[in-house]
Amino acid sequence: MNPVVTKVILTVGVALIVAAAVVTRRAWLPAIWHAIPSVWRIAKITVAEARRRRVLQAVIALVILIIVSMTFFSYLSPQEQARMLINGGLSAITVFGIMLAIFVAAFLIPNEVESRTVYAILAKPVRRFEFVLGKYLGALIVLAAVVAIMTVVLVGVLVVQDHLVEDLPDSVFNPNIAQVVFASAMSYCALAVLTALIVLISTVSSTTMTVISAFIIWVVGSMQSQIHDLAEKATGAAKLLLLVMYHLIPHLENFDFRFQASYFVPIPVPAAISAVISGILYTGVVLIVASVFFNDRQV
Amino acid sequence: MASADVVLQIEGLTKIYRSLFTPAGVRAVDNLNLTVRQGETYSIVGPNGSGKTTTLKILLGLIFPTAGSASIFGKSIADLSVRERIGFLPEDAYLYDCFSGEELLDFYAGLFGYSKARRRELVDELLTLVGMQANRKVPFRECSKGMRQRIALAQALVNDPELLILDEPTSGLDPAGRHQMTLLIQEMKKRGKTILLCSHFLAEVEEVCDRVGIMYRGRLVAEGTIEELAGEPEETVVTVTDLSPETAQRLSALPAVKEVAADVVRLDHVGEKDLWQALEIIHDGGGEIVEVSRPRPSLQDIFVKAIREEVE
């Protein structure tokens, strides 16, 4: 689609949503106000529960190990090493972040339903959408903490490595830390979008089905440009299926700025802003649908 | 027809579970009508699969009825404000098992919007009430079944509810645990709470409940106080000692006497005149009267009879 048309659609869409929200504020504002404490309490207990699960610590430890072990490639030139560290570190953060997002989000709601812990919560004055949002917010906080820790380690390794090689003759290590942090933050945005979609799937299916669907979404979402190319060449039902996938599954590759960070290329700010805004809108819609589905679910 | 003292009213409640394999559906609850009044302890009893838990789940908004309606405190069960005034103890205490009783109660109290100071007070009060102060920091997964059940009851009480809904509160507990739980329920009753209870343990139900509803295959097949359900005693039992064979023979000749054994005489449910006649014969024959009783059937007997009648 023409980028100008996309921008117009996006701008008009945002304007319409904001206008609708302002006009109908009396209907939803009190409910949102009432929901905040419950959402926050559920998010907090979700975080506390995740903190006590060893898998989280194991994933963080593994990623730290991977990042630190990449400094051992001493045969590379300083710049190549910087590039490899940034690309490898960001890739580890993305891949392990996504795997963690899948496993955290896929278990969020089905686990509560299967273990029946949801009974005692929904028997309290807690609306079902508050429960969904609380669980989602909890997962976001957990993922934010994990991505932040992994990013801090990556940045720390880059800074230490920079100091180590600065005295060498003709060495150019010079990583752009701001770009690394930015790329990591964008990876987190992708995780947030993916987590919302997994939460939506988990409101209507079992844990196993959710995990399988989440992996498919991750793969498809990361290769949407190829899906688009395939859709253009395909015909009939295959074309329709590919187009549906292209339009419904989030374009996770739009959040991928690893290349810019590792090759010291300036970040395309408009593309990043566009990805973030569309990600927020997509997440909002997905969470509304998830709340509607969970509202009708018999637990 | 809601009156001021009606806390819970169920009218024509029906729940049908349909699936691909059972297109006609399975009627888990079938046209249930039930009323619970303020301060009353009402128990739903019934065999497994009779629809007790399904009914409770509908009342709590966990599942939705196929037909019929229910109201609590005069409001629809869909009204969220109703849940500010009720407490629910789920069967088997399904709570987060990685947290301690203290943490769990703080979390559930937080869902009612209490301040941190109030929550701390409340957690202390509730842990004392259920006898878990000493084990307040023990993770839920490491608690015994009895301890879990007491924490689960405490979470049902965090909002000082007017209506307590208890699903199998003594299920899986040893006799001591069952006794403790029964005492706690009696304490709640003393505090004026309205209690709706589902249980398999008929002896406990008999001990704490004002009225009982017997459910079978989703339908309420009998309802009333234990006395109402038991009806009039069917026999009079005279416990005796030193009953001579002659006296036994004279007693057997009476039309009201059903059975004469060495130490007991059973009479059909008789009037005062027949009873006095039998007692005189025993006395005149040198027998000693130990006790005269008109035993009512136990809840177990009532339950079995009601289910048998339904099956037939």
PDB file of N, CA and C in Angstrom, chain A residues 34 37-38 41-42 44-46 48-50 52-53 112 115-128 130-131 135 294-299, chain B residues 15 17 57 60-64 80 83-84 86 88 90-91 94-100 103-104 106-113 119 141 155-156 158:
ATOM      1  N   HIS A  34     -12.830   2.845  38.112  1.00  0.00           N
ATOM      2  CA  HIS A  34     -13.087   1.770  39.078  1.00  0.00           C
ATOM      3  C   HIS A  34     -12.132   0.595  38.845  1.00  0.00           C
ATOM      4  N   PRO A  37      -7.619   0.101  40.352  1.00  0.00           N
ATOM      5  CA  PRO A  37      -7.045  -0.633  41.502  1.00  0.00           C
ATOM      6  C   PRO A  37      -7.043  -2.153  41.305  1.00  0.00           C
ATOM      7  N   SER A  38      -8.143  -2.693  40.764  1.00  0.00           N
ATOM      8  CA  SER A  38      -8.223  -4.148  40.562  1.00  0.00           C
ATOM      9  C   SER A  38      -7.191  -4.610  39.541  1.00  0.00           C
ATOM     10  N   ARG A  41      -3.839  -4.577  41.171  1.00  0.00           N
ATOM     11  CA  ARG A  41      -3.640  -5.678  42.138  1.00  0.00           C
ATOM     12  C   ARG A  41      -3.380  -6.992  41.398  1.00  0.00           C
ATOM     13  N   ILE A  42      -4.147  -7.231  40.335  1.00  0.00           N
ATOM     14  CA  ILE A  42      -3.987  -8.488  39.584  1.00  0.00           C
ATOM     15  C   ILE A  42      -2.627  -8.486  38.869  1.00  0.00           C
ATOM     16  N   LYS A  44       0.035  -6.959  39.902  1.00  0.00           N
ATOM     17  CA  LYS A  44       1.077  -7.154  40.925  1.00  0.00           C
ATOM     18  C   LYS A  44       1.220  -8.626  41.317  1.00  0.00           C
ATOM     19  N   ILE A  45       0.088  -9.291  41.475  1.00  0.00           N
ATOM     20  CA  ILE A  45       0.189 -10.704  41.880  1.00  0.00           C
ATOM     21  C   ILE A  45       0.721 -11.552  40.718  1.00  0.00           C
ATOM     22  N   THR A  46       0.436 -11.135  39.488  1.00  0.00           N
ATOM     23  CA  THR A  46       0.974 -11.848  38.325  1.00  0.00           C
ATOM     24  C   THR A  46       2.501 -11.715  38.309  1.00  0.00           C
ATOM     25  N   ALA A  48       4.402 -11.046  40.951  1.00  0.00           N
ATOM     26  CA  ALA A  48       4.938 -11.767  42.113  1.00  0.00           C
ATOM     27  C   ALA A  48       4.993 -13.275  41.836  1.00  0.00           C
ATOM     28  N   GLU A  49       3.969 -13.773  41.169  1.00  0.00           N
ATOM     29  CA  GLU A  49       3.922 -15.195  40.841  1.00  0.00           C
ATOM     30  C   GLU A  49       5.054 -15.547  39.859  1.00  0.00           C
ATOM     31  N   ALA A  50       5.234 -14.691  38.848  1.00  0.00           N
ATOM     32  CA  ALA A  50       6.279 -14.944  37.845  1.00  0.00           C
ATOM     33  C   ALA A  50       7.668 -14.908  38.485  1.00  0.00           C
ATOM     34  N   ARG A  52       8.546 -15.843  41.281  1.00  0.00           N
ATOM     35  CA  ARG A  52       8.854 -17.054  42.046  1.00  0.00           C
ATOM     36  C   ARG A  52       9.051 -18.280  41.156  1.00  0.00           C
ATOM     37  N   ARG A  53       8.893 -18.106  39.875  1.00  0.00           N
ATOM     38  CA  ARG A  53       9.099 -19.240  38.975  1.00  0.00           C
ATOM     39  C   ARG A  53      10.541 -19.224  38.479  1.00  0.00           C
ATOM     40  N   GLU A 112      -5.070 -20.078  35.055  1.00  0.00           N
ATOM     41  CA  GLU A 112      -5.982 -19.623  36.110  1.00  0.00           C
ATOM     42  C   GLU A 112      -7.305 -20.380  36.035  1.00  0.00           C
ATOM     43  N   SER A 115      -6.507 -24.253  36.847  1.00  0.00           N
ATOM     44  CA  SER A 115      -6.227 -24.487  38.281  1.00  0.00           C
ATOM     45  C   SER A 115      -7.349 -23.918  39.161  1.00  0.00           C
ATOM     46  N   ARG A 116      -8.311 -23.291  38.545  1.00  0.00           N
ATOM     47  CA  ARG A 116      -9.510 -22.749  39.189  1.00  0.00           C
ATOM     48  C   ARG A 116      -9.229 -21.625  40.186  1.00  0.00           C
ATOM     49  N   THR A 117      -8.036 -21.041  40.124  1.00  0.00           N
ATOM     50  CA  THR A 117      -7.740 -19.900  40.989  1.00  0.00           C
ATOM     51  C   THR A 117      -8.577 -18.684  40.577  1.00  0.00           C
ATOM     52  N   VAL A 118      -9.082 -18.743  39.356  1.00  0.00           N
ATOM     53  CA  VAL A 118      -9.907 -17.636  38.858  1.00  0.00           C
ATOM     54  C   VAL A 118     -11.233 -17.521  39.632  1.00  0.00           C
ATOM     55  N   TYR A 119     -11.695 -18.639  40.207  1.00  0.00           N
ATOM     56  CA  TYR A 119     -12.986 -18.629  40.915  1.00  0.00           C
ATOM     57  C   TYR A 119     -13.001 -17.590  42.036  1.00  0.00           C
ATOM     58  N   ALA A 120     -11.960 -17.662  42.887  1.00  0.00           N
ATOM     59  CA  ALA A 120     -11.950 -16.775  44.052  1.00  0.00           C
ATOM     60  C   ALA A 120     -11.807 -15.310  43.630  1.00  0.00           C
ATOM     61  N   ILE A 121     -11.190 -15.070  42.471  1.00  0.00           N
ATOM     62  CA  ILE A 121     -11.018 -13.680  42.017  1.00  0.00           C
ATOM     63  C   ILE A 121     -12.320 -13.155  41.410  1.00  0.00           C
ATOM     64  N   LEU A 122     -12.919 -13.951  40.519  1.00  0.00           N
ATOM     65  CA  LEU A 122     -14.139 -13.460  39.856  1.00  0.00           C
ATOM     66  C   LEU A 122     -15.345 -13.457  40.793  1.00  0.00           C
ATOM     67  N   ALA A 123     -15.220 -14.132  41.939  1.00  0.00           N
ATOM     68  CA  ALA A 123     -16.298 -14.060  42.934  1.00  0.00           C
ATOM     69  C   ALA A 123     -16.224 -12.749  43.723  1.00  0.00           C
ATOM     70  N   LYS A 124     -15.137 -12.005  43.531  1.00  0.00           N
ATOM     71  CA  LYS A 124     -14.977 -10.682  44.159  1.00  0.00           C
ATOM     72  C   LYS A 124     -15.478  -9.625  43.162  1.00  0.00           C
ATOM     73  N   PRO A 125     -15.607  -8.385  43.609  1.00  0.00           N
ATOM     74  CA  PRO A 125     -16.101  -7.372  42.649  1.00  0.00           C
ATOM     75  C   PRO A 125     -15.050  -6.999  41.599  1.00  0.00           C
ATOM     76  N   VAL A 126     -14.738  -7.948  40.767  1.00  0.00           N
ATOM     77  CA  VAL A 126     -13.731  -7.752  39.711  1.00  0.00           C
ATOM     78  C   VAL A 126     -14.393  -8.073  38.380  1.00  0.00           C
ATOM     79  N   ARG A 127     -14.394  -7.087  37.485  1.00  0.00           N
ATOM     80  CA  ARG A 127     -14.963  -7.359  36.159  1.00  0.00           C
ATOM     81  C   ARG A 127     -13.980  -8.208  35.364  1.00  0.00           C
ATOM     82  N   ARG A 128     -14.547  -8.938  34.426  1.00  0.00           N
ATOM     83  CA  ARG A 128     -13.677  -9.849  33.673  1.00  0.00           C
ATOM     84  C   ARG A 128     -12.634  -9.096  32.849  1.00  0.00           C
ATOM     85  N   GLU A 130     -11.206  -6.444  33.717  1.00  0.00           N
ATOM     86  CA  GLU A 130     -10.165  -6.035  34.663  1.00  0.00           C
ATOM     87  C   GLU A 130      -9.175  -7.178  34.883  1.00  0.00           C
ATOM     88  N   PHE A 131      -9.730  -8.382  34.923  1.00  0.00           N
ATOM     89  CA  PHE A 131      -8.876  -9.557  35.097  1.00  0.00           C
ATOM     90  C   PHE A 131      -7.941  -9.721  33.897  1.00  0.00           C
ATOM     91  N   LYS A 135      -3.882  -9.234  34.084  1.00  0.00           N
ATOM     92  CA  LYS A 135      -2.953 -10.302  33.707  1.00  0.00           C
ATOM     93  C   LYS A 135      -1.997  -9.795  32.614  1.00  0.00           C
ATOM     94  N   PHE A 294     -13.511 -13.246  26.819  1.00  0.00           N
ATOM     95  CA  PHE A 294     -13.413 -13.795  28.179  1.00  0.00           C
ATOM     96  C   PHE A 294     -14.681 -13.495  28.978  1.00  0.00           C
ATOM     97  N   ASN A 295     -15.318 -12.390  28.642  1.00  0.00           N
ATOM     98  CA  ASN A 295     -16.567 -12.027  29.312  1.00  0.00           C
ATOM     99  C   ASN A 295     -17.646 -13.077  29.086  1.00  0.00           C
ATOM    100  N   ASP A 296     -17.615 -13.694  27.906  1.00  0.00           N
ATOM    101  CA  ASP A 296     -18.634 -14.691  27.559  1.00  0.00           C
ATOM    102  C   ASP A 296     -18.186 -16.113  27.887  1.00  0.00           C
ATOM    103  N   ARG A 297     -16.988 -16.244  28.394  1.00  0.00           N
ATOM    104  CA  ARG A 297     -16.473 -17.599  28.631  1.00  0.00           C
ATOM    105  C   ARG A 297     -17.011 -18.159  29.940  1.00  0.00           C
ATOM    106  N   GLN A 298     -17.396 -19.433  29.895  1.00  0.00           N
ATOM    107  CA  GLN A 298     -17.855 -20.108  31.112  1.00  0.00           C
ATOM    108  C   GLN A 298     -16.619 -20.691  31.786  1.00  0.00           C
ATOM    109  N   VAL A 299     -16.389 -20.277  33.003  1.00  0.00           N
ATOM    110  CA  VAL A 299     -15.202 -20.790  33.689  1.00  0.00           C
ATOM    111  C   VAL A 299     -15.606 -21.752  34.803  1.00  0.00           C
TER     112      VAL A 299
ATOM    113  N   LYS B  15     -29.685 -24.946  33.625  1.00  0.00           N
ATOM    114  CA  LYS B  15     -28.395 -24.906  32.931  1.00  0.00           C
ATOM    115  C   LYS B  15     -28.259 -26.184  32.112  1.00  0.00           C
ATOM    116  N   TYR B  17     -25.797 -28.101  29.427  1.00  0.00           N
ATOM    117  CA  TYR B  17     -24.494 -28.151  28.765  1.00  0.00           C
ATOM    118  C   TYR B  17     -24.666 -28.892  27.453  1.00  0.00           C
ATOM    119  N   LYS B  57     -21.921 -21.821  40.885  1.00  0.00           N
ATOM    120  CA  LYS B  57     -21.132 -21.135  39.860  1.00  0.00           C
ATOM    121  C   LYS B  57     -21.994 -20.129  39.087  1.00  0.00           C
ATOM    122  N   LEU B  60     -22.407 -17.039  41.172  1.00  0.00           N
ATOM    123  CA  LEU B  60     -21.195 -16.219  41.245  1.00  0.00           C
ATOM    124  C   LEU B  60     -20.802 -15.627  39.892  1.00  0.00           C
ATOM    125  N   GLY B  61     -21.582 -15.923  38.871  1.00  0.00           N
ATOM    126  CA  GLY B  61     -21.292 -15.365  37.541  1.00  0.00           C
ATOM    127  C   GLY B  61     -20.130 -16.054  36.847  1.00  0.00           C
ATOM    128  N   LEU B  62     -19.767 -17.238  37.322  1.00  0.00           N
ATOM    129  CA  LEU B  62     -18.658 -17.957  36.674  1.00  0.00           C
ATOM    130  C   LEU B  62     -19.148 -18.653  35.414  1.00  0.00           C
ATOM    131  N   ILE B  63     -20.392 -19.114  35.456  1.00  0.00           N
ATOM    132  CA  ILE B  63     -21.037 -19.659  34.256  1.00  0.00           C
ATOM    133  C   ILE B  63     -22.411 -18.995  34.129  1.00  0.00           C
ATOM    134  N   PHE B  64     -23.033 -19.162  32.986  1.00  0.00           N
ATOM    135  CA  PHE B  64     -24.275 -18.428  32.737  1.00  0.00           C
ATOM    136  C   PHE B  64     -25.457 -19.388  32.577  1.00  0.00           C
ATOM    137  N   LEU B  80     -22.446  -6.153  39.664  1.00  0.00           N
ATOM    138  CA  LEU B  80     -21.157  -6.333  40.338  1.00  0.00           C
ATOM    139  C   LEU B  80     -21.223  -5.958  41.824  1.00  0.00           C
ATOM    140  N   ARG B  83     -21.415  -8.605  44.524  1.00  0.00           N
ATOM    141  CA  ARG B  83     -20.211  -9.336  44.960  1.00  0.00           C
ATOM    142  C   ARG B  83     -19.433  -8.609  46.045  1.00  0.00           C
ATOM    143  N   GLU B  84     -19.799  -7.343  46.297  1.00  0.00           N
ATOM    144  CA  GLU B  84     -19.200  -6.615  47.432  1.00  0.00           C
ATOM    145  C   GLU B  84     -19.710  -7.218  48.738  1.00  0.00           C
ATOM    146  N   ILE B  86     -20.878 -10.547  49.181  1.00  0.00           N
ATOM    147  CA  ILE B  86     -20.846 -12.007  49.334  1.00  0.00           C
ATOM    148  C   ILE B  86     -19.401 -12.514  49.465  1.00  0.00           C
ATOM    149  N   PHE B  88     -17.096 -16.219  48.997  1.00  0.00           N
ATOM    150  CA  PHE B  88     -17.198 -17.545  48.377  1.00  0.00           C
ATOM    151  C   PHE B  88     -15.999 -18.408  48.756  1.00  0.00           C
ATOM    152  N   PRO B  90     -14.380 -21.688  47.551  1.00  0.00           N
ATOM    153  CA  PRO B  90     -14.471 -22.715  46.508  1.00  0.00           C
ATOM    154  C   PRO B  90     -14.120 -24.096  47.046  1.00  0.00           C
ATOM    155  N   GLU B  91     -14.632 -25.104  46.366  1.00  0.00           N
ATOM    156  CA  GLU B  91     -14.315 -26.478  46.752  1.00  0.00           C
ATOM    157  C   GLU B  91     -12.809 -26.699  46.558  1.00  0.00           C
ATOM    158  N   TYR B  94      -9.007 -23.573  45.828  1.00  0.00           N
ATOM    159  CA  TYR B  94      -8.143 -23.265  44.697  1.00  0.00           C
ATOM    160  C   TYR B  94      -7.593 -21.850  44.834  1.00  0.00           C
ATOM    161  N   LEU B  95      -6.402 -21.740  45.426  1.00  0.00           N
ATOM    162  CA  LEU B  95      -5.765 -20.431  45.573  1.00  0.00           C
ATOM    163  C   LEU B  95      -4.332 -20.541  45.050  1.00  0.00           C
ATOM    164  N   TYR B  96      -3.694 -19.387  44.824  1.00  0.00           N
ATOM    165  CA  TYR B  96      -2.307 -19.405  44.316  1.00  0.00           C
ATOM    166  C   TYR B  96      -1.415 -20.115  45.323  1.00  0.00           C
ATOM    167  N   ASP B  97      -0.751 -21.177  44.877  1.00  0.00           N
ATOM    168  CA  ASP B  97      -0.050 -21.997  45.870  1.00  0.00           C
ATOM    169  C   ASP B  97       1.363 -21.519  46.204  1.00  0.00           C
ATOM    170  N   CYS B  98       1.872 -20.507  45.484  1.00  0.00           N
ATOM    171  CA  CYS B  98       3.237 -20.053  45.807  1.00  0.00           C
ATOM    172  C   CYS B  98       3.235 -18.929  46.840  1.00  0.00           C
ATOM    173  N   PHE B  99       2.050 -18.512  47.290  1.00  0.00           N
ATOM    174  CA  PHE B  99       1.985 -17.437  48.285  1.00  0.00           C
ATOM    175  C   PHE B  99       1.567 -17.968  49.646  1.00  0.00           C
ATOM    176  N   SER B 100       1.938 -17.224  50.675  1.00  0.00           N
ATOM    177  CA  SER B 100       1.542 -17.611  52.030  1.00  0.00           C
ATOM    178  C   SER B 100       0.118 -17.127  52.304  1.00  0.00           C
ATOM    179  N   GLU B 103      -0.014 -13.351  52.455  1.00  0.00           N
ATOM    180  CA  GLU B 103       0.041 -12.681  51.146  1.00  0.00           C
ATOM    181  C   GLU B 103      -1.279 -12.842  50.397  1.00  0.00           C
ATOM    182  N   LEU B 104      -1.846 -14.041  50.484  1.00  0.00           N
ATOM    183  CA  LEU B 104      -3.102 -14.291  49.775  1.00  0.00           C
ATOM    184  C   LEU B 104      -4.220 -13.399  50.307  1.00  0.00           C
ATOM    185  N   ASP B 106      -3.943 -10.590  51.865  1.00  0.00           N
ATOM    186  CA  ASP B 106      -3.664  -9.203  51.509  1.00  0.00           C
ATOM    187  C   ASP B 106      -4.113  -8.935  50.068  1.00  0.00           C
ATOM    188  N   PHE B 107      -3.848  -9.905  49.188  1.00  0.00           N
ATOM    189  CA  PHE B 107      -4.239  -9.748  47.784  1.00  0.00           C
ATOM    190  C   PHE B 107      -5.769  -9.679  47.643  1.00  0.00           C
ATOM    191  N   TYR B 108      -6.451 -10.641  48.257  1.00  0.00           N
ATOM    192  CA  TYR B 108      -7.915 -10.669  48.098  1.00  0.00           C
ATOM    193  C   TYR B 108      -8.569  -9.447  48.753  1.00  0.00           C
ATOM    194  N   ALA B 109      -7.996  -8.992  49.877  1.00  0.00           N
ATOM    195  CA  ALA B 109      -8.543  -7.781  50.519  1.00  0.00           C
ATOM    196  C   ALA B 109      -8.316  -6.578  49.611  1.00  0.00           C
ATOM    197  N   GLY B 110      -7.190  -6.580  48.902  1.00  0.00           N
ATOM    198  CA  GLY B 110      -6.887  -5.478  47.989  1.00  0.00           C
ATOM    199  C   GLY B 110      -7.909  -5.360  46.871  1.00  0.00           C
ATOM    200  N   LEU B 111      -8.523  -6.475  46.490  1.00  0.00           N
ATOM    201  CA  LEU B 111      -9.526  -6.437  45.412  1.00  0.00           C
ATOM    202  C   LEU B 111     -10.784  -5.683  45.843  1.00  0.00           C
ATOM    203  N   PHE B 112     -10.927  -5.464  47.154  1.00  0.00           N
ATOM    204  CA  PHE B 112     -12.074  -4.677  47.641  1.00  0.00           C
ATOM    205  C   PHE B 112     -11.675  -3.213  47.861  1.00  0.00           C
ATOM    206  N   GLY B 113     -10.441  -2.897  47.491  1.00  0.00           N
ATOM    207  CA  GLY B 113      -9.992  -1.504  47.557  1.00  0.00           C
ATOM    208  C   GLY B 113      -9.614  -1.025  48.948  1.00  0.00           C
ATOM    209  N   ARG B 119      -5.827  -3.376  55.374  1.00  0.00           N
ATOM    210  CA  ARG B 119      -5.533  -4.756  54.944  1.00  0.00           C
ATOM    211  C   ARG B 119      -4.716  -5.480  56.006  1.00  0.00           C
ATOM    212  N   ARG B 141       1.226 -23.999  49.251  1.00  0.00           N
ATOM    213  CA  ARG B 141       1.465 -25.361  48.746  1.00  0.00           C
ATOM    214  C   ARG B 141       2.021 -26.273  49.838  1.00  0.00           C
ATOM    215  N   GLN B 155     -10.246 -16.014  53.157  1.00  0.00           N
ATOM    216  CA  GLN B 155     -10.360 -15.138  51.974  1.00  0.00           C
ATOM    217  C   GLN B 155     -11.823 -14.865  51.617  1.00  0.00           C
ATOM    218  N   ALA B 156     -12.685 -15.807  51.977  1.00  0.00           N
ATOM    219  CA  ALA B 156     -14.119 -15.575  51.708  1.00  0.00           C
ATOM    220  C   ALA B 156     -14.696 -14.534  52.668  1.00  0.00           C
ATOM    221  N   VAL B 158     -12.952 -11.735  53.759  1.00  0.00           N
ATOM    222  CA  VAL B 158     -12.194 -10.469  53.762  1.00  0.00           C
ATOM    223  C   VAL B 158     -13.086  -9.229  53.701  1.00  0.00           C
TER     224      VAL B 158
END
